[in-house]
CSV table of C-alpha atoms in Angstrom, one decimal:
chain,number,residue,atom,x,y,z
A,1291,MET,CA,0.0,0.0,0.0
A,1292,ARG,CA,1.2,3.5,-0.9
A,1293,VAL,CA,0.1,6.1,1.6
A,1294,CYS,CA,0.5,9.9,1.3
A,1295,VAL,CA,0.5,11.6,4.8
A,1296,GLY,CA,0.1,15.3,5.2
A,1297,THR,CA,0.5,18.1,7.7
A,1298,ILE,CA,1.2,21.8,7.6
A,1299,VAL,CA,0.5,22.6,11.2
A,1300,HIS,CA,2.3,19.8,13.1
A,1301,HIS,CA,6.0,19.4,13.4
A,1302,PRO,CA,7.4,16.8,11.0
A,1303,GLU,CA,8.7,14.9,14.1
A,1304,ASP,CA,5.3,14.9,15.7
A,1305,ALA,CA,5.1,11.8,17.9
A,1306,ARG,CA,1.6,10.7,16.8
A,1307,ILE,CA,2.2,11.3,13.1
A,1308,THR,CA,5.9,10.2,12.6
A,1309,HIS,CA,6.9,8.1,15.4
A,1310,ARG,CA,3.6,6.1,15.8
A,1311,GLN,CA,1.6,6.1,12.6
A,1312,ILE,CA,4.3,6.5,9.9
A,1313,ARG,CA,6.6,4.1,11.7
A,1314,ALA,CA,3.8,1.5,11.9
A,1315,LEU,CA,3.1,1.8,8.2
A,1316,LEU,CA,6.8,1.4,7.3
A,1317,ASP,CA,7.2,-1.5,9.7
A,1318,ALA,CA,4.3,-3.2,7.9
A,1319,GLY,CA,6.1,-2.8,4.6
A,1320,HIS,CA,4.0,0.0,3.1
A,1321,GLU,CA,5.4,3.0,1.2
A,1322,VAL,CA,5.0,6.5,2.6
A,1323,THR,CA,5.0,10.0,1.0
A,1324,PHE,CA,5.2,12.6,3.8
A,1325,VAL,CA,4.1,16.2,3.0
A,1326,ALA,CA,5.3,18.3,5.9
A,1327,PRO,CA,7.1,21.6,6.8
A,1328,PHE,CA,10.6,20.1,6.9
A,1329,THR,CA,12.6,23.3,6.1
A,1330,HIS,CA,10.5,25.6,8.4
A,1331,CYS,CA,11.2,23.2,11.3
A,1332,ASN,CA,14.8,22.5,10.3
A,1333,VAL,CA,14.2,18.8,10.0
A,1334,THR,CA,15.9,16.3,7.8
A,1335,PRO,CA,13.4,13.7,6.5
A,1336,GLN,CA,13.9,10.3,7.9
A,1337,PRO,CA,15.2,7.5,5.6
A,1338,GLY,CA,12.6,5.3,3.9
A,1339,ILE,CA,10.0,8.0,3.1
A,1340,ARG,CA,9.5,10.3,0.1
A,1341,ALA,CA,9.4,13.8,1.5
A,1342,ILE,CA,7.6,16.8,0.0
A,1343,ASP,CA,8.5,20.1,1.7
A,1344,VAL,CA,5.8,22.7,2.4
A,1345,PRO,CA,5.5,26.0,4.4
A,1346,ARG,CA,4.1,25.7,7.9
A,1347,ALA,CA,0.7,27.2,8.8
A,1348,VAL,CA,1.2,29.5,11.7
A,1349,GLY,CA,-0.8,32.4,13.2
A,1350,LEU,CA,-3.5,34.1,11.2
A,1351,ARG,CA,-1.9,34.1,7.8
A,1352,ARG,CA,-2.3,30.5,6.6
A,1353,GLY,CA,-3.4,31.1,3.0
A,1354,LYS,CA,0.1,30.7,1.5
A,1355,ALA,CA,0.7,27.4,3.3
A,1356,ILE,CA,-2.8,26.0,2.3
A,1357,LYS,CA,-2.2,26.9,-1.3
A,1358,ALA,CA,1.2,25.3,-1.3
A,1359,ALA,CA,-0.2,22.2,0.4
A,1360,HIS,CA,-2.8,21.8,-2.4
A,1361,ALA,CA,-0.1,21.6,-4.9
A,1362,ALA,CA,2.0,19.3,-2.7
A,1363,LEU,CA,-0.9,16.9,-2.1
A,1364,ARG,CA,-1.6,16.7,-5.8
A,1365,ARG,CA,2.0,15.5,-6.3
A,1366,GLY,CA,1.9,13.3,-3.2
A,1367,VAL,CA,-1.3,11.4,-4.1
A,1368,LYS,CA,-0.2,10.3,-7.6
A,1369,ASP,CA,-0.3,6.5,-7.6
A,1370,ALA,CA,-1.2,6.6,-3.8
A,1371,ASP,CA,-3.7,4.1,-2.5
A,1372,LEU,CA,-4.7,6.3,0.5
A,1373,LEU,CA,-4.3,10.0,1.7
A,1374,LEU,CA,-4.1,10.6,5.4
A,1375,VAL,CA,-4.3,14.2,6.6
A,1376,HIS,CA,-3.7,15.5,10.1
A,1377,ASP,CA,-5.0,19.2,10.0
A,1378,ILE,CA,-8.4,20.7,9.6
A,1379,GLU,CA,-6.5,23.3,7.4
A,1380,LEU,CA,-5.7,20.5,4.9
A,1381,LEU,CA,-9.4,19.8,4.4
A,1382,LEU,CA,-9.4,23.2,2.4
A,1383,ALA,CA,-6.4,21.9,0.3
A,1384,LEU,CA,-7.5,18.5,-0.8
A,1385,PRO,CA,-7.0,17.7,-4.5
A,1386,ARG,CA,-10.2,16.9,-6.4
A,1387,ARG,CA,-8.7,13.7,-7.8
A,1388,ARG,CA,-7.4,11.7,-4.8
A,1389,PRO,CA,-7.6,8.2,-3.4
A,1390,PRO,CA,-9.7,7.3,-0.3
A,1391,THR,CA,-8.9,10.0,2.2
A,1392,VAL,CA,-8.7,9.9,6.0
A,1393,TRP,CA,-8.7,12.8,8.4
A,1394,ASP,CA,-7.1,12.1,11.7
A,1395,VAL,CA,-8.8,14.4,14.2
A,1396,HIS,CA,-6.2,15.4,16.7
A,1397,GLU,CA,-8.0,17.9,18.8
A,1398,ASP,CA,-11.2,19.9,19.4
A,1399,THR,CA,-10.3,22.7,17.0
A,1400,ALA,CA,-13.1,25.0,18.1
A,1401,GLY,CA,-12.4,24.3,21.7
A,1402,ALA,CA,-8.8,25.1,21.2
A,1403,LEU,CA,-9.5,28.8,20.1
A,1404,GLU,CA,-9.6,29.9,23.7
A,1405,ALA,CA,-5.9,29.0,24.1
A,1406,LYS,CA,-4.8,30.9,21.0
A,1407,PRO,CA,-3.7,34.4,22.1
A,1408,TYR,CA,-3.1,35.8,18.6
A,1409,LEU,CA,-6.8,35.5,17.7
A,1410,PRO,CA,-8.9,38.7,17.8
A,1411,ASP,CA,-12.2,38.6,19.8
A,1412,SER,CA,-14.2,38.9,16.6
A,1413,LEU,CA,-12.8,35.7,15.2
A,1414,ARG,CA,-13.3,33.8,18.5
A,1415,GLY,CA,-17.0,34.2,18.0
A,1416,ALA,CA,-17.1,33.7,14.2
A,1417,LEU,CA,-14.9,30.7,13.8
A,1418,PRO,CA,-16.6,27.9,15.8
A,1419,PRO,CA,-19.7,27.7,13.5
A,1420,LEU,CA,-17.4,27.6,10.4
A,1421,ILE,CA,-15.2,24.9,12.0
A,1422,ARG,CA,-18.2,22.8,12.8
A,1423,ALA,CA,-19.5,23.2,9.2
A,1424,VAL,CA,-16.1,22.0,7.9
A,1425,GLU,CA,-16.1,19.1,10.2
A,1426,GLY,CA,-19.6,18.1,9.2
A,1427,ARG,CA,-18.7,18.2,5.5
A,1428,ALA,CA,-15.6,16.1,6.1
A,1429,GLU,CA,-17.6,13.5,7.9
A,1430,ARG,CA,-19.8,13.1,4.9
A,1431,ARG,CA,-17.0,12.8,2.4
A,1432,LEU,CA,-14.0,11.3,4.2
A,1433,HIS,CA,-13.0,8.6,6.6
A,1434,LEU,CA,-12.4,9.8,10.1
A,1435,ILE,CA,-10.0,8.7,12.9
A,1436,LEU,CA,-10.4,10.2,16.4
A,1437,ALA,CA,-7.6,10.7,18.9
A,1438,GLU,CA,-10.0,10.8,21.9
A,1439,GLU,CA,-13.2,9.0,22.8
A,1440,SER,CA,-14.7,12.4,23.8
A,1441,TYR,CA,-14.4,13.6,20.2
A,1442,ARG,CA,-17.3,11.3,19.2
A,1443,GLU,CA,-19.8,13.9,20.5
A,1444,ARG,CA,-18.8,16.3,17.7
A,1445,PHE,CA,-19.9,13.9,15.0
A,1446,THR,CA,-23.0,12.2,13.8
A,1447,GLY,CA,-21.8,8.7,13.4
A,1448,ASP,CA,-19.3,6.4,15.0
A,1449,HIS,CA,-15.6,6.6,14.0
A,1450,PRO,CA,-12.7,4.5,15.0
A,1451,VAL,CA,-10.6,5.9,17.9
A,1452,VAL,CA,-6.8,5.6,17.7
A,1453,LEU,CA,-5.6,6.7,21.1
A,1454,ASN,CA,-2.2,8.4,21.8
A,1455,HIS,CA,-0.3,5.5,23.2
A,1456,THR,CA,3.5,5.6,23.4
A,1457,TYR,CA,6.5,3.4,23.2
A,1458,VAL,CA,7.2,1.8,26.6
A,1459,PRO,CA,10.7,0.4,27.3
A,1460,GLU,CA,10.7,-3.3,27.6
A,1461,THR,CA,13.0,-3.1,30.7
A,1462,PRO,CA,12.0,-0.8,33.6
A,1463,PRO,CA,13.5,2.6,33.4
A,1464,PRO,CA,15.7,4.0,36.3
A,1465,PRO,CA,13.9,5.0,39.5
A,1466,PRO,CA,13.0,8.7,39.9
A,1467,GLY,CA,15.6,10.9,41.4
A,1468,ALA,CA,15.3,13.7,44.0
A,1469,ASN,CA,16.6,16.9,42.5
A,1470,ARG,CA,14.8,17.5,39.1
A,1471,VAL,CA,11.3,17.9,37.8
A,1472,VAL,CA,10.5,17.8,34.1
A,1473,TYR,CA,7.9,19.0,31.6
A,1474,VAL,CA,7.8,17.4,28.1
A,1475,GLY,CA,5.7,18.9,25.3
A,1476,HIS,CA,4.6,22.1,23.7
A,1477,ILE,CA,4.8,25.0,26.1
A,1478,SER,CA,2.0,27.6,26.2
A,1479,ALA,CA,0.2,29.8,28.7
A,1480,ALA,CA,-2.8,27.4,28.7
A,1481,ARG,CA,-0.3,24.5,29.3
A,1482,GLY,CA,1.0,26.1,32.5
A,1483,ALA,CA,4.0,28.1,31.3
A,1484,VAL,CA,3.7,30.9,33.9
A,1485,GLU,CA,3.0,28.4,36.7
A,1486,MET,CA,6.1,26.4,35.8
A,1487,VAL,CA,8.4,29.4,35.7
A,1488,GLU,CA,7.2,30.5,39.2
A,1489,LEU,CA,7.4,26.9,40.4
A,1490,ALA,CA,11.1,26.8,39.3
A,1491,ARG,CA,11.8,29.9,41.4
A,1492,LEU,CA,10.0,28.4,44.4
A,1493,LEU,CA,11.9,25.1,44.1
A,1494,ARG,CA,15.3,26.5,43.4
A,1495,PRO,CA,16.2,27.1,47.2
A,1496,HIS,CA,15.4,23.5,47.8
A,1497,GLY,CA,18.0,22.3,45.3
A,1498,ILE,CA,15.4,21.2,42.7
A,1499,ARG,CA,15.7,22.3,39.1
A,1500,LEU,CA,13.1,22.3,36.3
A,1501,ASP,CA,13.8,21.0,32.9
A,1502,LEU,CA,11.4,22.3,30.1
A,1503,ILE,CA,11.7,20.1,27.0
A,1504,GLY,CA,9.7,21.3,24.0
A,1505,PRO,CA,8.9,24.3,21.7
A,1506,ALA,CA,7.0,27.3,23.0
A,1507,ASP,CA,4.4,29.7,21.8
A,1508,ARG,CA,5.7,33.1,20.7
A,1509,ASP,CA,4.0,34.9,23.6
A,1510,VAL,CA,5.7,32.9,26.4
A,1511,ARG,CA,9.2,32.6,24.9
A,1512,PRO,CA,10.5,35.9,26.5
A,1513,LEU,CA,9.4,34.6,29.9
A,1514,LEU,CA,11.2,31.3,29.4
A,1515,ARG,CA,14.4,33.0,28.1
A,1516,ASP,CA,14.5,35.4,31.1
A,1517,ALA,CA,14.0,32.5,33.5
A,1518,GLN,CA,16.8,30.6,31.8
A,1519,ARG,CA,19.1,33.6,32.0
A,1520,GLU,CA,18.3,33.9,35.7
A,1521,GLY,CA,19.4,30.3,36.1
A,1522,VAL,CA,16.1,29.1,37.6
A,1523,LEU,CA,15.4,26.5,34.9
A,1524,ASP,CA,16.7,24.9,31.8
A,1525,TRP,CA,14.6,25.2,28.6
A,1526,PHE,CA,15.9,22.9,25.9
A,1527,GLY,CA,13.5,23.9,23.1
A,1528,TYR,CA,12.3,21.3,20.6
A,1529,VAL,CA,13.8,17.8,21.1
A,1530,PRO,CA,12.6,14.8,19.1
A,1531,ASN,CA,10.1,12.8,21.2
A,1532,ARG,CA,12.1,9.7,21.6
A,1533,HIS,CA,15.2,11.7,22.8
A,1534,ALA,CA,13.0,14.0,25.0
A,1535,LEU,CA,11.6,11.0,26.9
A,1536,ARG,CA,15.1,9.6,27.5
A,1537,MET,CA,16.1,13.0,28.9
A,1538,ALA,CA,13.2,12.9,31.3
A,1539,GLU,CA,14.1,9.6,32.8
A,1540,GLY,CA,15.2,9.7,36.4
A,1541,ALA,CA,13.3,12.9,37.2
A,1542,LEU,CA,11.6,13.4,40.5
A,1543,ALA,CA,8.3,14.2,38.8
A,1544,GLY,CA,6.7,15.0,35.4
A,1545,LEU,CA,4.4,18.1,35.3
A,1546,SER,CA,1.1,18.4,33.5
A,1547,LEU,CA,-0.3,21.8,34.7
A,1548,LEU,CA,-2.9,22.2,31.9
A,1549,HIS,CA,-5.6,24.8,32.5
A,1550,ASP,CA,-9.3,24.1,32.6
A,1551,VAL,CA,-10.1,25.0,28.9
A,1552,PRO,CA,-12.4,23.2,26.5
A,1553,ASN,CA,-9.8,21.6,24.4
A,1554,TYR,CA,-8.2,19.9,27.4
A,1555,ARG,CA,-11.3,19.2,29.5
A,1556,GLU,CA,-12.2,15.8,28.2
A,1557,SER,CA,-8.8,14.7,26.9
A,1558,THR,CA,-6.1,12.4,28.4
A,1559,PRO,CA,-2.8,14.4,28.3
A,1560,THR,CA,-0.4,12.2,26.3
A,1561,LYS,CA,2.5,13.5,28.4
A,1562,ILE,CA,1.1,11.8,31.5
A,1563,ILE,CA,1.2,8.4,29.7
A,1564,GLU,CA,4.7,9.3,28.5
A,1565,TYR,CA,5.9,10.1,32.0
A,1566,MET,CA,4.4,6.8,33.3
A,1567,ALA,CA,6.2,4.9,30.6
A,1568,ARG,CA,9.5,6.3,31.8
A,1569,GLY,CA,8.8,5.5,35.5
A,1570,ILE,CA,8.3,9.1,36.5
A,1571,PRO,CA,5.7,10.1,39.1
A,1572,VAL,CA,3.0,12.6,37.7
A,1573,VAL,CA,1.9,15.9,39.1
A,1574,THR,CA,-1.3,17.0,37.3
A,1575,THR,CA,-4.1,19.5,37.5
A,1576,PRO,CA,-7.5,17.9,38.0
A,1577,LEU,CA,-8.6,17.3,34.4
A,1578,ARG,CA,-11.2,14.5,34.7
A,1579,LYS,CA,-9.4,11.9,32.6
A,1580,ALA,CA,-6.0,12.8,34.0
A,1581,VAL,CA,-7.3,12.2,37.5
A,1582,SER,CA,-8.9,9.0,36.6
A,1583,LEU,CA,-5.6,7.7,35.1
A,1584,VAL,CA,-3.3,8.8,37.9
A,1585,GLU,CA,-5.5,7.6,40.6
A,1586,ARG,CA,-6.3,4.3,39.0
A,1587,ALA,CA,-2.6,3.6,38.6
A,1588,GLY,CA,-1.5,5.2,41.8
A,1589,CYS,CA,1.3,6.9,40.0
A,1590,GLY,CA,1.2,10.5,41.0
A,1591,MET,CA,-0.5,13.5,42.7
A,1592,VAL,CA,-3.3,15.9,41.7
A,1593,VAL,CA,-3.2,19.7,42.4
A,1594,PRO,CA,-6.2,22.0,42.1
A,1595,PHE,CA,-7.0,24.6,39.5
A,1596,GLY,CA,-6.8,28.1,40.6
A,1597,GLU,CA,-4.9,31.4,40.4
A,1598,THR,CA,-1.2,31.1,39.5
A,1599,ALA,CA,0.0,31.5,43.1
A,1600,GLU,CA,-2.4,28.8,44.3
A,1601,VAL,CA,-1.4,26.2,41.7
A,1602,VAL,CA,2.3,27.0,42.1
A,1603,ALA,CA,2.1,26.6,45.9
A,1604,ALA,CA,0.1,23.3,45.7
A,1605,THR,CA,2.5,21.9,43.1
A,1606,ALA,CA,5.6,22.9,45.0
A,1607,GLU,CA,4.1,21.1,48.1
A,1608,ALA,CA,3.4,18.0,46.0
A,1609,VAL,CA,7.0,18.0,44.6
A,1610,LEU,CA,8.6,18.4,48.0
A,1611,ARG,CA,6.5,15.6,49.5
A,1612,LEU,CA,7.7,13.3,46.6
A,1613,ARG,CA,11.2,14.5,47.3
A,1614,ASP,CA,11.0,13.6,50.9
A,1615,ASP,CA,9.5,10.1,50.3
A,1616,GLY,CA,12.0,8.1,48.3
A,1617,ASP,CA,10.2,4.8,48.7
A,1618,GLY,CA,6.8,6.4,47.8
A,1619,ARG,CA,8.0,8.0,44.6
A,1620,ALA,CA,9.8,4.9,43.5
A,1621,ALA,CA,6.6,2.9,44.0
A,1622,MET,CA,4.6,5.5,42.0
A,1623,GLY,CA,7.1,5.3,39.2
A,1624,ALA,CA,7.0,1.5,39.1
A,1625,ARG,CA,3.2,1.4,39.2
A,1626,GLY,CA,3.0,4.0,36.4
A,1627,TYR,CA,5.5,2.0,34.3
A,1628,ALA,CA,3.5,-1.2,34.7
A,1629,GLU,CA,0.2,0.5,33.8
A,1630,ALA,CA,1.7,2.0,30.7
A,1631,LEU,CA,3.4,-1.3,29.6
A,1632,GLY,CA,0.2,-3.2,30.1
A,1633,ASN,CA,-2.3,-0.8,28.5
A,1634,TYR,CA,-0.6,2.0,26.6
A,1635,HIS,CA,2.2,0.4,24.5
A,1636,TRP,CA,1.8,1.6,20.9
A,1637,PRO,CA,3.2,-1.5,19.3
A,1638,SER,CA,0.3,-3.4,20.7
A,1639,ALA,CA,-2.2,-1.1,18.9
A,1640,ALA,CA,-0.2,-0.4,15.7
A,1641,PRO,CA,-1.4,-3.6,13.8
A,1642,ASP,CA,-5.0,-2.6,14.2
A,1643,PHE,CA,-4.3,1.0,13.0
A,1644,VAL,CA,-2.5,-0.4,9.9
A,1645,ALA,CA,-5.3,-2.8,9.2
A,1646,LEU,CA,-7.8,0.0,9.4
A,1647,LEU,CA,-6.1,1.9,6.7
A,1648,GLU,CA,-5.5,-1.1,4.6
A,1649,GLY,CA,-9.3,-1.8,4.7
A,1650,TRP,CA,-10.2,1.7,3.6
A,1651,ALA,CA,-7.6,1.5,0.7
A,1652,ARG,CA,-9.2,-1.7,-0.5
A,1653,ALA,CA,-12.7,-0.4,-0.4
A,1654,PRO,CA,-12.5,3.2,-1.9
A,1655,GLU,CA,-16.2,3.5,-2.5
A,1656,GLU,CA,-17.2,3.0,1.1
A,1657,VAL,CA,-17.2,6.5,2.7
A,1658,ALA,CA,-20.5,6.2,4.5
A,1659,VAL,CA,-20.7,7.2,8.2
A,1660,ARG,CA,-21.2,4.2,10.4
A,1661,ARG,CA,-23.8,4.3,13.1
A,1662,ALA,CA,-22.5,1.5,15.3
A,1663,GLY,CA,-19.7,-0.9,15.8
A,1664,ALA,CA,-16.9,1.7,16.0
A,1665,VAL,CA,-13.4,0.2,16.5
A,1666,THR,CA,-11.0,1.5,19.1
A,1667,VAL,CA,-7.3,0.7,18.6
């Protein structure tokens, strides 16, 4: 099977796209063409794929990237058996002549608008109806994959869910240490950037440092740079997911201080599963699914939502309690690792994902929305 995969929003090293889905397709012997912003992100395409470079869609001005993507996808789908796109923007760039097409729904696009500081208030009100209309049209014309069970509520029919599992080491990682906390992932105000900087200042006198591993939104970069210059934290910027998780191993705790905004409210933060896979205790805000996962596995601590100072104080208290309880944090790390290995190991789900795409490629005329019997992989 020849698959064309496309994104103009996500990083070409995105964990879900590249390190899970594309890797699963390559491991199964399929050919992959990858349309992605390689130059913009300073990424060299991995061996074994056919790469097509496009501009990245950022901020309000996305027309140029969408236009370039249309031409790139036309090239990419020649002789392809399936097209797999990962952005709602690419629904506006689909070539008219194309193979069976799949939209992988990564997020609640309308719900995410609240966390985008560059949007004027006029667009915050106008965009949600347009987004829902685009989603409805896509459901009628394309195959859909959902990244979260909660996304089902946005669509008329049932669609397969491909959860954000991760790669869990076959051998247990080192136990958590006592002098470092980590955050892995994209950094933004809604993901707790301000709280984490203040937390770093509060923990510094206790001999505990904060490592931030991931790219940051433009509006919080000055804050992170200033904190790094002050010596209160280390911000490493973008690091490929597999390397970032190795860097996180041995940390005292992994942070997930997401705010209570619609796009996060009913999602399971992938970073929590990644921390668990690396034997790191989790400290999370009380998003419903995050709490359920952490409490079920007994692998971390929950801090309340609130004003910045309240969240920082509660998080610092949780970190210090973990620091002072070596046996407890080691047990949390071990329980989290066991839960991740047993239930969230991507190679266990990858064959079902590949089979799903193979089935759609073999039956190009079947695009109807299913009403029951959805498959979760």
